[in-house]
Short mmCIF file of N, CA, C and O in Angstrom, two decimals:
data_model
loop_
_atom_site.label_atom_id
_atom_site.label_comp_id
_atom_site.label_asym_id
_atom_site.label_seq_id
_atom_site.Cartn_x
_atom_site.Cartn_y
_atom_site.Cartn_z
N MET A 1 -156.01 -142.93 -49.40
CA MET A 1 -156.13 -144.09 -48.18
C MET A 1 -156.87 -144.24 -48.14
O MET A 1 -157.63 -143.74 -47.18
N LEU A 2 -157.53 -145.97 -47.91
CA LEU A 2 -158.84 -146.00 -47.81
C LEU A 2 -158.59 -146.46 -46.17
O LEU A 2 -157.54 -146.73 -45.34
N PRO A 3 -159.88 -145.70 -44.43
CA PRO A 3 -159.65 -145.95 -44.00
C PRO A 3 -160.09 -147.93 -43.54
O PRO A 3 -160.48 -149.21 -44.54
N GLY A 4 -158.75 -148.04 -42.61
CA GLY A 4 -158.08 -149.40 -42.10
C GLY A 4 -157.21 -150.17 -42.85
O GLY A 4 -156.69 -151.09 -42.71
N SER A 5 -157.41 -149.14 -44.45
CA SER A 5 -155.48 -149.50 -44.99
C SER A 5 -154.94 -150.10 -44.69
O SER A 5 -153.76 -149.42 -43.82
N HIS A 6 -153.87 -150.78 -43.93
CA HIS A 6 -152.12 -150.97 -43.74
C HIS A 6 -151.49 -150.46 -44.39
O HIS A 6 -151.07 -150.07 -45.44
N LEU A 7 -150.86 -149.44 -43.82
CA LEU A 7 -149.46 -148.43 -43.82
C LEU A 7 -148.84 -148.96 -43.12
O LEU A 7 -147.45 -147.91 -43.88
N LYS A 8 -148.49 -148.88 -42.68
CA LYS A 8 -146.85 -149.66 -41.58
C LYS A 8 -146.35 -149.87 -42.87
O LYS A 8 -146.22 -150.60 -43.17
N ASP A 9 -145.05 -148.63 -41.93
CA ASP A 9 -143.51 -149.16 -42.74
C ASP A 9 -143.69 -149.04 -45.10
O ASP A 9 -143.07 -149.35 -45.58
N PHE A 10 -144.70 -148.58 -45.41
CA PHE A 10 -145.12 -148.70 -46.34
C PHE A 10 -145.24 -147.02 -47.28
O PHE A 10 -145.04 -146.34 -46.02
N PHE A 11 -145.11 -146.79 -47.99
CA PHE A 11 -145.20 -145.32 -48.39
C PHE A 11 -144.20 -145.72 -50.39
O PHE A 11 -144.51 -146.28 -50.97
N CYS A 12 -144.46 -143.84 -50.57
CA CYS A 12 -144.46 -143.63 -51.97
C CYS A 12 -144.06 -142.61 -53.07
O CYS A 12 -143.09 -141.71 -52.37
N PRO A 13 -142.90 -143.54 -53.22
CA PRO A 13 -142.23 -142.76 -53.85
C PRO A 13 -142.01 -141.55 -54.92
O PRO A 13 -143.15 -141.68 -55.67
N VAL A 14 -141.33 -140.67 -54.45
CA VAL A 14 -141.58 -139.63 -55.33
C VAL A 14 -140.56 -139.14 -56.78
O VAL A 14 -139.32 -139.01 -56.21
N HIS A 15 -141.11 -138.44 -57.69
CA HIS A 15 -139.87 -138.56 -58.74
C HIS A 15 -139.33 -137.57 -58.01
O HIS A 15 -140.21 -136.72 -57.42
N GLN A 16 -137.66 -137.05 -57.86
CA GLN A 16 -137.20 -136.56 -57.84
C GLN A 16 -136.71 -135.38 -59.57
O GLN A 16 -137.05 -135.01 -60.14
N ALA A 17 -137.02 -133.94 -59.09
CA ALA A 17 -136.98 -132.70 -59.36
C ALA A 17 -135.11 -132.81 -60.67
O ALA A 17 -134.03 -133.16 -59.33
N SER A 18 -135.06 -132.31 -61.12
CA SER A 18 -134.08 -132.62 -61.93
C SER A 18 -132.98 -131.04 -61.65
O SER A 18 -134.10 -130.98 -62.16
N ARG A 19 -131.82 -131.55 -62.26
CA ARG A 19 -131.37 -129.90 -62.30
C ARG A 19 -131.82 -128.67 -63.33
O ARG A 19 -132.06 -126.80 -63.41
N ASN A 20 -132.34 -129.69 -64.34
CA ASN A 20 -133.11 -129.50 -65.53
C ASN A 20 -134.75 -128.65 -65.30
O ASN A 20 -135.35 -127.97 -66.10
N GLY A 21 -134.89 -129.15 -64.55
CA GLY A 21 -136.74 -129.29 -63.87
C GLY A 21 -137.20 -130.04 -64.21
O GLY A 21 -138.34 -129.93 -64.20
N ARG A 22 -137.38 -131.23 -65.57
CA ARG A 22 -137.76 -132.65 -65.16
C ARG A 22 -137.99 -133.13 -63.91
O ARG A 22 -136.53 -133.44 -63.63
N PRO A 23 -138.83 -134.01 -64.10
CA PRO A 23 -139.32 -135.14 -63.25
C PRO A 23 -138.11 -136.27 -63.44
O PRO A 23 -138.37 -135.91 -64.60
N GLU A 24 -137.34 -136.01 -62.40
CA GLU A 24 -135.74 -138.22 -62.56
C GLU A 24 -137.37 -138.81 -61.88
O GLU A 24 -137.00 -139.02 -60.56
N PRO A 25 -137.56 -139.94 -62.93
CA PRO A 25 -138.41 -141.20 -62.61
C PRO A 25 -136.83 -141.50 -60.97
O PRO A 25 -135.79 -141.45 -61.58
N TRP A 26 -136.60 -142.27 -59.99
CA TRP A 26 -136.30 -142.35 -59.08
C TRP A 26 -135.84 -143.79 -58.95
O TRP A 26 -137.20 -144.58 -59.44
N ALA A 27 -135.01 -144.40 -59.87
CA ALA A 27 -134.54 -145.97 -59.62
C ALA A 27 -133.50 -146.45 -58.08
O ALA A 27 -132.67 -145.97 -58.86
N PRO A 28 -133.94 -146.41 -57.44
CA PRO A 28 -132.74 -147.36 -56.22
C PRO A 28 -132.43 -148.16 -57.10
O PRO A 28 -132.32 -149.72 -57.76
N ASP A 29 -130.90 -148.54 -56.71
CA ASP A 29 -130.06 -149.21 -56.97
C ASP A 29 -129.76 -150.30 -55.89
O ASP A 29 -129.25 -149.00 -54.72
N ASN A 30 -128.26 -150.60 -56.21
CA ASN A 30 -127.79 -150.66 -54.91
C ASN A 30 -126.58 -149.75 -54.03
O ASN A 30 -126.34 -150.50 -52.86
N LYS A 31 -126.50 -149.01 -55.09
CA LYS A 31 -126.58 -148.14 -54.94
C LYS A 31 -126.50 -147.23 -53.77
O LYS A 31 -127.52 -146.66 -54.27
N PRO A 32 -126.65 -146.95 -52.55
CA PRO A 32 -127.08 -145.95 -51.54
C PRO A 32 -126.80 -144.72 -51.88
O PRO A 32 -125.62 -143.84 -52.33
N PRO A 33 -127.77 -143.69 -51.89
CA PRO A 33 -128.41 -142.34 -52.46
C PRO A 33 -127.07 -141.46 -51.05
O PRO A 33 -126.80 -142.01 -49.81
N GLU A 34 -126.91 -140.52 -51.11
CA GLU A 34 -125.76 -139.37 -50.67
C GLU A 34 -127.35 -139.52 -49.22
O GLU A 34 -126.95 -139.29 -48.23
N GLY A 35 -127.88 -139.45 -49.91
CA GLY A 35 -129.66 -139.24 -47.97
C GLY A 35 -130.83 -138.88 -49.20
O GLY A 35 -131.18 -139.12 -50.87
N ILE A 36 -131.50 -139.07 -48.40
CA ILE A 36 -133.51 -138.91 -48.57
C ILE A 36 -134.13 -138.10 -47.78
O ILE A 36 -133.77 -138.27 -46.64
N ILE A 37 -134.84 -137.73 -48.53
CA ILE A 37 -135.73 -137.68 -47.16
C ILE A 37 -137.12 -138.18 -47.25
O ILE A 37 -137.93 -138.72 -48.26
N ILE A 38 -137.81 -138.32 -46.51
CA ILE A 38 -138.70 -137.92 -45.81
C ILE A 38 -140.20 -138.15 -45.24
O ILE A 38 -139.45 -136.72 -44.45
N THR A 39 -140.49 -137.57 -45.46
CA THR A 39 -142.45 -136.06 -45.41
C THR A 39 -143.36 -137.25 -45.13
O THR A 39 -143.24 -138.23 -44.69
N GLU A 40 -144.15 -136.04 -44.64
CA GLU A 40 -145.06 -137.09 -44.50
C GLU A 40 -145.82 -137.77 -45.13
O GLU A 40 -146.89 -138.44 -45.47
N GLY A 41 -147.05 -136.67 -45.73
CA GLY A 41 -147.82 -136.79 -47.04
C GLY A 41 -146.95 -136.11 -48.75
O GLY A 41 -146.28 -136.04 -48.41
N TYR A 42 -148.20 -136.32 -49.21
CA TYR A 42 -147.81 -136.96 -50.93
C TYR A 42 -147.34 -135.41 -51.42
O TYR A 42 -146.53 -135.17 -51.60
N ALA A 43 -147.76 -133.93 -51.12
CA ALA A 43 -147.53 -132.99 -51.11
C ALA A 43 -146.26 -133.03 -51.26
O ALA A 43 -145.57 -131.52 -51.50
N THR A 44 -146.26 -132.82 -49.36
CA THR A 44 -144.79 -132.39 -48.81
C THR A 44 -144.02 -133.15 -50.17
O THR A 44 -142.94 -131.71 -49.54
N ALA A 45 -143.72 -134.52 -50.14
CA ALA A 45 -142.81 -134.58 -50.79
C ALA A 45 -142.51 -133.76 -52.58
O ALA A 45 -141.49 -133.76 -52.80
N LEU A 46 -143.91 -133.71 -52.86
CA LEU A 46 -143.82 -133.59 -53.75
C LEU A 46 -143.32 -132.07 -54.38
O LEU A 46 -141.94 -131.34 -54.50
N ALA A 47 -144.00 -131.42 -53.37
CA ALA A 47 -142.43 -129.79 -52.99
C ALA A 47 -141.12 -129.47 -52.43
O ALA A 47 -139.96 -129.65 -53.32
N VAL A 48 -140.82 -130.36 -51.40
CA VAL A 48 -139.50 -130.93 -50.96
C VAL A 48 -138.50 -131.83 -52.26
O VAL A 48 -137.42 -131.31 -52.49
N SER A 49 -139.19 -132.34 -53.15
CA SER A 49 -138.79 -133.22 -53.81
C SER A 49 -138.33 -131.32 -55.12
O SER A 49 -136.95 -131.81 -55.76
N CYS A 50 -138.23 -130.57 -54.75
CA CYS A 50 -138.05 -129.52 -56.15
C CYS A 50 -136.84 -128.50 -55.10
O CYS A 50 -136.24 -127.68 -55.61
N LEU A 51 -137.03 -129.16 -53.63
CA LEU A 51 -135.61 -128.18 -52.57
C LEU A 51 -134.05 -128.26 -53.17
O LEU A 51 -133.47 -128.24 -52.51
N ARG A 52 -134.06 -130.09 -52.93
CA ARG A 52 -133.18 -130.71 -52.87
C ARG A 52 -133.20 -132.01 -53.77
O ARG A 52 -133.71 -132.42 -54.03
N HIS A 53 -132.01 -132.46 -54.29
CA HIS A 53 -131.69 -133.22 -55.65
C HIS A 53 -131.32 -134.93 -54.77
O HIS A 53 -130.52 -135.40 -55.22
N PHE A 54 -131.94 -135.01 -53.72
CA PHE A 54 -131.64 -136.56 -53.36
C PHE A 54 -133.08 -137.17 -52.92
O PHE A 54 -134.22 -136.91 -53.38
N PRO A 55 -132.82 -138.93 -53.51
CA PRO A 55 -134.69 -139.12 -53.58
C PRO A 55 -136.11 -138.65 -52.59
O PRO A 55 -135.09 -138.73 -51.12
N VAL A 56 -137.04 -138.59 -52.35
CA VAL A 56 -137.72 -138.08 -51.93
C VAL A 56 -138.95 -139.49 -50.82
O VAL A 56 -139.05 -139.79 -52.73
N VAL A 57 -139.45 -140.28 -50.09
CA VAL A 57 -140.81 -140.50 -50.15
C VAL A 57 -141.54 -140.25 -49.40
O VAL A 57 -140.95 -139.47 -48.64
N ALA A 58 -142.82 -140.45 -49.83
CA ALA A 58 -143.73 -139.85 -48.05
C ALA A 58 -143.92 -141.10 -47.19
O ALA A 58 -144.54 -142.13 -47.88
N ALA A 59 -144.17 -141.31 -46.61
CA ALA A 59 -144.89 -141.83 -45.76
C ALA A 59 -145.91 -142.62 -45.39
O ALA A 59 -146.53 -143.30 -44.73
N LEU A 60 -146.73 -140.46 -45.54
CA LEU A 60 -148.39 -141.09 -45.85
C LEU A 60 -148.66 -141.08 -44.67
O LEU A 60 -149.90 -140.61 -44.61
N SER A 61 -148.33 -140.70 -43.43
CA SER A 61 -149.10 -140.51 -42.54
C SER A 61 -147.83 -139.99 -41.26
O SER A 61 -146.70 -140.89 -41.28
N ALA A 62 -147.88 -139.01 -40.48
CA ALA A 62 -147.40 -139.36 -39.32
C ALA A 62 -146.50 -140.64 -38.16
O ALA A 62 -144.58 -140.14 -38.24
N HIS A 63 -147.66 -141.14 -38.16
CA HIS A 63 -146.98 -141.82 -37.30
C HIS A 63 -146.46 -143.44 -37.51
O HIS A 63 -146.44 -143.97 -37.48
N ASN A 64 -146.56 -142.66 -39.43
CA ASN A 64 -145.14 -143.65 -40.37
C ASN A 64 -143.62 -143.48 -40.77
O ASN A 64 -143.25 -143.61 -40.91
N LEU A 65 -143.29 -142.33 -40.07
CA LEU A 65 -142.24 -141.72 -40.56
C LEU A 65 -141.56 -142.23 -39.74
O LEU A 65 -140.75 -142.76 -40.82
N LYS A 66 -141.59 -142.91 -38.24
CA LYS A 66 -140.37 -144.23 -37.50
C LYS A 66 -140.50 -145.37 -38.17
O LYS A 66 -139.48 -145.47 -38.76
N ASN A 67 -141.37 -145.64 -38.85
CA ASN A 67 -141.42 -147.42 -39.42
C ASN A 67 -140.38 -146.79 -40.70
O ASN A 67 -140.18 -147.76 -41.18
N VAL A 68 -140.82 -145.90 -41.77
CA VAL A 68 -139.88 -145.63 -42.77
C VAL A 68 -138.76 -145.67 -43.12
O VAL A 68 -137.68 -145.67 -42.91
N ALA A 69 -138.32 -144.46 -41.72
CA ALA A 69 -136.61 -144.24 -41.55
C ALA A 69 -136.31 -145.42 -41.06
O ALA A 69 -135.18 -145.65 -41.88
N ILE A 70 -136.75 -146.41 -39.31
CA ILE A 70 -136.12 -147.54 -39.40
C ILE A 70 -136.05 -148.79 -40.75
O ILE A 70 -134.77 -149.50 -40.99
N ALA A 71 -137.17 -148.88 -41.96
CA ALA A 71 -137.05 -149.88 -42.59
C ALA A 71 -135.33 -148.94 -43.60
O ALA A 71 -134.51 -149.55 -44.17
N PHE A 72 -134.91 -147.30 -44.72
CA PHE A 72 -133.98 -146.97 -44.54
C PHE A 72 -133.05 -146.87 -44.19
O PHE A 72 -132.09 -147.08 -44.61
N ARG A 73 -133.17 -146.78 -43.03
CA ARG A 73 -131.61 -147.35 -42.33
C ARG A 73 -131.53 -149.18 -42.36
O ARG A 73 -130.31 -148.80 -42.28
N GLY A 74 -131.70 -149.71 -42.89
CA GLY A 74 -131.45 -150.59 -42.76
C GLY A 74 -130.96 -151.21 -43.99
O GLY A 74 -130.34 -152.15 -43.61
N GLN A 75 -131.54 -149.98 -45.26
CA GLN A 75 -131.01 -151.01 -45.86
C GLN A 75 -129.73 -150.54 -46.55
O GLN A 75 -129.05 -150.86 -46.73
N TRP A 76 -129.99 -149.20 -46.44
CA TRP A 76 -128.51 -147.99 -46.31
C TRP A 76 -127.83 -147.20 -44.78
O TRP A 76 -128.44 -146.73 -44.56
N PRO A 77 -127.49 -147.94 -44.12
CA PRO A 77 -126.85 -147.65 -42.64
C PRO A 77 -126.02 -145.88 -42.64
O PRO A 77 -126.36 -145.47 -41.87
N GLU A 78 -125.21 -146.21 -43.98
CA GLU A 78 -125.11 -144.74 -44.23
C GLU A 78 -125.81 -143.48 -44.92
O GLU A 78 -124.49 -142.44 -44.83
N CYS A 79 -127.23 -144.16 -45.39
CA CYS A 79 -127.03 -142.68 -45.96
C CYS A 79 -127.43 -141.60 -45.18
O CYS A 79 -128.30 -142.13 -43.71
N HIS A 80 -127.49 -140.94 -45.09
CA HIS A 80 -128.03 -139.43 -44.52
C HIS A 80 -129.58 -139.27 -44.80
O HIS A 80 -129.70 -139.19 -45.50
N LEU A 81 -130.55 -139.53 -43.88
CA LEU A 81 -131.88 -139.55 -44.19
C LEU A 81 -132.31 -138.18 -42.52
O LEU A 81 -132.00 -137.33 -42.64
N ILE A 82 -133.05 -137.91 -44.51
CA ILE A 82 -134.03 -136.72 -43.31
C ILE A 82 -135.20 -136.21 -43.00
O ILE A 82 -136.10 -136.68 -44.12
N LEU A 83 -135.62 -135.60 -42.03
CA LEU A 83 -137.47 -136.20 -42.04
C LEU A 83 -137.37 -134.52 -41.82
O LEU A 83 -137.63 -133.90 -41.53
N ALA A 84 -137.88 -134.57 -43.51
CA ALA A 84 -138.80 -133.19 -44.03
C ALA A 84 -140.81 -132.75 -42.78
O ALA A 84 -141.52 -133.31 -43.75
N GLY A 85 -140.35 -132.98 -41.74
CA GLY A 85 -142.14 -133.27 -40.85
C GLY A 85 -142.60 -131.95 -41.09
O GLY A 85 -142.47 -130.38 -41.45
N ASP A 86 -144.32 -131.81 -40.63
CA ASP A 86 -145.28 -131.16 -40.58
C ASP A 86 -145.02 -130.32 -39.62
O ASP A 86 -144.40 -130.80 -37.78
N ASN A 87 -144.91 -129.14 -39.51
CA ASN A 87 -145.32 -128.09 -38.27
C ASN A 87 -146.55 -128.06 -37.76
O ASN A 87 -147.28 -126.90 -37.82
N ASP A 88 -147.34 -128.55 -37.32
CA ASP A 88 -148.10 -128.39 -37.03
C ASP A 88 -148.62 -127.69 -35.28
O ASP A 88 -149.20 -128.51 -34.22
N CYS A 89 -147.88 -126.47 -35.61
CA CYS A 89 -148.24 -125.94 -33.88
C CYS A 89 -149.75 -125.23 -33.74
O CYS A 89 -149.67 -125.33 -32.90
N SER A 90 -150.70 -124.58 -35.53
CA SER A 90 -152.01 -125.25 -34.45
C SER A 90 -152.85 -125.90 -33.35
O SER A 90 -153.34 -125.16 -33.15
N GLN A 91 -151.80 -127.24 -33.36
CA GLN A 91 -152.31 -128.23 -32.33
C GLN A 91 -151.97 -128.09 -31.04
O GLN A 91 -150.33 -127.86 -31.38
N GLU A 92 -153.17 -128.47 -30.58
CA GLU A 92 -152.59 -128.92 -29.45
C GLU A 92 -150.69 -129.16 -28.53
O GLU A 92 -150.15 -129.20 -27.89
N LYS A 93 -151.30 -130.60 -29.22
CA LYS A 93 -149.67 -131.17 -29.50
C LYS A 93 -149.63 -131.94 -31.11
O LYS A 93 -150.06 -131.98 -31.91
N ASN A 94 -147.50 -130.82 -30.88
CA ASN A 94 -147.47 -130.82 -32.36
C ASN A 94 -147.26 -132.22 -33.12
O ASN A 94 -145.92 -132.80 -33.45
N THR A 95 -148.62 -132.95 -33.80
CA THR A 95 -147.64 -133.93 -33.70
C THR A 95 -147.20 -134.04 -34.65
O THR A 95 -145.96 -135.43 -34.91
N GLY A 96 -146.77 -133.15 -36.17
CA GLY A 96 -145.51 -133.42 -36.68
C GLY A 96 -144.62 -133.67 -36.37
O GLY A 96 -143.31 -134.09 -36.85
N LEU A 97 -143.76 -132.35 -35.47
CA LEU A 97 -142.34 -131.89 -34.96
C LEU A 97 -141.95 -133.32 -33.91
O LEU A 97 -141.69 -134.11 -34.19
N LEU A 98 -143.65 -134.20 -32.69
CA LEU A 98 -142.69 -134.80 -32.52
C LEU A 98 -142.78 -135.91 -33.47
O LEU A 98 -141.65 -137.00 -32.48
N ASN A 99 -143.39 -136.84 -33.86
CA ASN A 99 -142.89 -138.14 -34.61
C ASN A 99 -141.73 -137.84 -35.44
O ASN A 99 -140.72 -138.57 -35.29
N ALA A 100 -141.78 -136.90 -36.36
CA ALA A 100 -140.94 -136.39 -36.69
C ALA A 100 -139.14 -136.65 -36.14
O ALA A 100 -138.52 -137.52 -36.67
N THR A 101 -139.25 -136.00 -35.34
CA THR A 101 -137.96 -136.41 -33.61
C THR A 101 -137.71 -137.74 -33.45
O THR A 101 -137.09 -138.48 -33.24
N ALA A 102 -139.31 -138.35 -33.18
CA ALA A 102 -139.14 -139.25 -32.99
C ALA A 102 -138.33 -140.24 -33.99
O ALA A 102 -137.55 -141.39 -33.89
N ALA A 103 -138.77 -140.05 -34.79
CA ALA A 103 -137.79 -140.86 -36.36
C ALA A 103 -136.40 -140.17 -36.32
O ALA A 103 -135.80 -141.25 -36.29
N ALA A 104 -135.94 -138.93 -35.77
CA ALA A 104 -135.59 -139.04 -36.21
C ALA A 104 -133.91 -138.97 -35.83
O ALA A 104 -132.54 -140.04 -35.23
N GLU A 105 -134.39 -139.56 -33.89
CA GLU A 105 -133.59 -139.97 -32.47
C GLU A 105 -133.29 -141.23 -33.10
O GLU A 105 -132.04 -141.75 -32.58
N VAL A 106 -134.13 -142.24 -33.34
CA VAL A 106 -133.93 -143.35 -34.21
C VAL A 106 -133.31 -143.94 -35.26
O VAL A 106 -132.12 -145.32 -34.68
N VAL A 107 -133.07 -143.18 -35.89
CA VAL A 107 -131.66 -143.63 -36.82
C VAL A 107 -131.11 -142.34 -37.45
O VAL A 107 -129.74 -142.17 -38.51
N LYS A 108 -130.55 -141.63 -36.02
CA LYS A 108 -129.27 -140.55 -36.55
C LYS A 108 -129.86 -139.99 -37.60
O LYS A 108 -129.00 -139.81 -38.17
N GLY A 109 -130.99 -139.80 -37.55
CA GLY A 109 -131.28 -138.18 -39.14
C GLY A 109 -131.38 -137.05 -38.95
O GLY A 109 -131.16 -137.20 -37.57
N CYS A 110 -131.27 -136.21 -39.32
CA CYS A 110 -132.10 -134.82 -39.05
C CYS A 110 -133.41 -134.14 -39.13
O CYS A 110 -133.97 -135.26 -39.95
N VAL A 111 -134.08 -133.14 -38.54
CA VAL A 111 -135.15 -132.74 -39.04
C VAL A 111 -135.50 -131.36 -39.43
O VAL A 111 -134.38 -130.73 -38.79
N VAL A 112 -135.48 -131.52 -40.52
CA VAL A 112 -136.34 -129.43 -41.14
C VAL A 112 -137.61 -129.63 -41.20
O VAL A 112 -138.72 -130.56 -41.18
N LEU A 113 -137.74 -128.21 -40.88
CA LEU A 113 -139.55 -127.80 -40.65
C LEU A 113 -139.61 -126.53 -41.52
O LEU A 113 -138.26 -125.34 -41.48
N PRO A 114 -140.95 -126.19 -41.92
CA PRO A 114 -141.57 -124.85 -42.25
C PRO A 114 -141.13 -124.24 -41.03
O PRO A 114 -141.83 -124.88 -39.83
N VAL A 115 -140.23 -122.96 -41.09
CA VAL A 115 -140.41 -122.15 -39.72
C VAL A 115 -141.95 -120.86 -39.80
O VAL A 115 -141.37 -120.22 -38.83
N ASP A 116 -141.84 -121.04 -40.92
CA ASP A 116 -143.25 -120.26 -40.63
C ASP A 116 -144.78 -121.27 -39.42
O ASP A 116 -145.43 -122.17 -40.03
N THR A 117 -145.05 -119.79 -38.55
CA THR A 117 -145.83 -121.12 -37.62
C THR A 117 -146.82 -120.87 -38.22
O THR A 117 -148.12 -121.31 -37.75
N THR A 118 -147.00 -120.32 -38.98
CA THR A 118 -148.98 -119.58 -39.89
C THR A 118 -149.16 -121.37 -41.11
O THR A 118 -150.24 -120.95 -41.97
N LEU A 119 -147.81 -121.96 -41.44
CA LEU A 119 -147.53 -122.22 -42.28
C LEU A 119 -147.00 -123.94 -42.32
O LEU A 119 -146.13 -123.96 -41.76
N SER A 120 -148.22 -125.36 -41.80
CA SER A 120 -147.67 -126.28 -41.12
C SER A 120 -147.24 -126.95 -42.09
O SER A 120 -146.13 -128.23 -41.66
N ASP A 121 -146.86 -127.15 -43.52
CA ASP A 121 -145.92 -128.06 -43.98
C ASP A 121 -144.81 -127.21 -44.84
O ASP A 121 -145.25 -126.45 -45.44
N TRP A 122 -144.40 -128.34 -45.94
CA TRP A 122 -143.45 -127.52 -46.78
C TRP A 122 -144.52 -127.44 -47.81
O TRP A 122 -143.78 -126.32 -49.03
N ASP A 123 -145.78 -128.15 -48.14
CA ASP A 123 -145.45 -127.24 -49.65
C ASP A 123 -146.89 -126.70 -49.36
O ASP A 123 -146.27 -125.61 -50.86
N GLU A 124 -147.14 -125.50 -48.51
CA GLU A 124 -147.49 -124.27 -47.84
C GLU A 124 -147.02 -123.49 -47.42
O GLU A 124 -146.20 -122.52 -48.19
N PHE A 125 -145.48 -123.99 -47.44
CA PHE A 125 -144.45 -123.01 -47.18
C PHE A 125 -143.52 -122.44 -48.89
O PHE A 125 -143.64 -121.43 -49.19
N TYR A 126 -143.45 -123.73 -49.66
CA TYR A 126 -143.07 -123.68 -50.73
C TYR A 126 -144.43 -122.61 -51.32
O TYR A 126 -144.03 -121.74 -52.40
N ARG A 127 -144.95 -122.44 -51.58
CA ARG A 127 -146.10 -122.46 -51.85
C ARG A 127 -146.89 -120.71 -51.96
O ARG A 127 -146.91 -120.26 -52.60
N HIS A 128 -146.40 -120.69 -50.96
CA HIS A 128 -146.39 -119.16 -49.98
C HIS A 128 -144.40 -117.94 -50.98
O HIS A 128 -145.07 -117.04 -50.91
N TYR A 129 -143.60 -118.59 -50.21
CA TYR A 129 -142.65 -117.71 -50.34
C TYR A 129 -141.98 -118.54 -51.28
O TYR A 129 -140.90 -117.79 -52.22
N GLY A 130 -142.24 -119.50 -53.05
CA GLY A 130 -141.40 -119.96 -53.51
C GLY A 130 -140.34 -120.98 -53.36
O GLY A 130 -140.67 -121.47 -52.87
N GLU A 131 -139.68 -121.71 -54.19
CA GLU A 131 -139.08 -122.24 -53.99
C GLU A 131 -137.44 -121.32 -53.85
O GLU A 131 -136.80 -122.34 -53.45
N SER A 132 -136.92 -120.42 -53.98
CA SER A 132 -135.50 -119.56 -53.60
C SER A 132 -135.67 -120.10 -52.53
O SER A 132 -135.19 -120.35 -51.88
N ILE A 133 -136.35 -119.05 -51.30
CA ILE A 133 -136.37 -119.18 -50.20
C ILE A 133 -137.17 -120.12 -49.65
O ILE A 133 -136.01 -121.05 -48.16
N SER A 134 -138.28 -121.23 -50.24
CA SER A 134 -138.20 -122.06 -49.50
C SER A 134 -136.27 -123.20 -49.70
O SER A 134 -136.04 -124.25 -48.12
N ARG A 135 -135.67 -123.00 -50.55
CA ARG A 135 -134.54 -123.84 -50.49
C ARG A 135 -133.68 -123.48 -49.47
O ARG A 135 -132.69 -123.71 -48.84
N ILE A 136 -133.34 -121.57 -49.32
CA ILE A 136 -133.01 -121.54 -48.72
C ILE A 136 -132.84 -122.20 -46.83
O ILE A 136 -132.32 -122.68 -46.27
N VAL A 137 -134.07 -121.80 -46.38
CA VAL A 137 -134.61 -122.45 -46.03
C VAL A 137 -134.49 -124.02 -44.75
O VAL A 137 -134.15 -124.76 -43.53
N PHE A 138 -134.91 -124.10 -46.11
CA PHE A 138 -134.81 -125.18 -46.49
C PHE A 138 -133.54 -126.64 -45.74
O PHE A 138 -133.07 -126.85 -44.92
N ASN A 139 -132.74 -126.16 -46.62
CA ASN A 139 -130.81 -125.78 -46.64
C ASN A 139 -130.24 -125.77 -45.22
O ASN A 139 -128.85 -126.03 -44.59
N GLN A 140 -130.41 -124.62 -44.74
CA GLN A 140 -130.24 -124.23 -42.91
C GLN A 140 -130.23 -124.97 -42.37
O GLN A 140 -128.95 -124.75 -40.78
N GLN A 141 -131.53 -126.08 -42.18
CA GLN A 141 -131.67 -126.47 -41.29
C GLN A 141 -130.59 -127.88 -41.34
O GLN A 141 -130.91 -129.07 -40.65
N LEU A 142 -130.12 -128.45 -42.19
CA LEU A 142 -129.20 -129.60 -43.01
C LEU A 142 -127.83 -129.78 -41.83
O LEU A 142 -127.61 -128.67 -42.14
N PRO A 143 -128.18 -130.58 -41.99
CA PRO A 143 -125.96 -130.33 -41.24
C PRO A 143 -124.79 -129.85 -42.30
O PRO A 143 -125.46 -129.32 -43.24
N ALA A 144 -124.20 -129.58 -41.77
CA ALA A 144 -123.03 -128.33 -42.51
C ALA A 144 -122.67 -129.33 -44.01
O ALA A 144 -122.56 -128.82 -45.39
N ASN A 145 -122.56 -130.82 -43.82
CA ASN A 145 -122.20 -132.19 -44.27
C ASN A 145 -122.78 -131.36 -45.93
O ASN A 145 -122.69 -132.49 -47.10
N LEU A 146 -124.43 -131.82 -45.71
CA LEU A 146 -124.74 -131.63 -47.01
C LEU A 146 -126.16 -130.32 -47.29
O LEU A 146 -126.02 -129.78 -48.55
N ARG A 147 -125.37 -128.95 -46.65
CA ARG A 147 -126.07 -126.97 -47.23
C ARG A 147 -124.84 -127.43 -48.29
O ARG A 147 -124.33 -128.38 -48.94
N SER A 148 -125.80 -126.87 -49.36
CA SER A 148 -125.33 -127.03 -50.97
C SER A 148 -125.91 -126.12 -50.90
O SER A 148 -126.96 -124.51 -50.28
#
């Protein structure tokens, strides 16, 4: 994004990984998905798309998470919204956690964060621990009815 770009409510959809490992384009239709995962950044969205078979969108900024979540809640009121936030533990103010939590509270969604405090986002966590461990950690933080 270029400095000064209009970002509010904008997001970038990411191809979701299929069960056979090949990317499938996300083609939203009138039928709501069971869940949508909203991430802060694009690299995080790519990593998370390998962990759950839900559509994934990147809000492109921690401060835009709430705007994107509200837009999806308005489109699909019954859809489970999962905020895959960054865990910016090294910052005095954990921007990723604060914004993901604020978004989840407004839309009655859930927050999933990487649990390793030295790795701030799901992309770093995925590259460090691999797909299998990342999937387990991600799924453990979901509500029981969404765990696989």
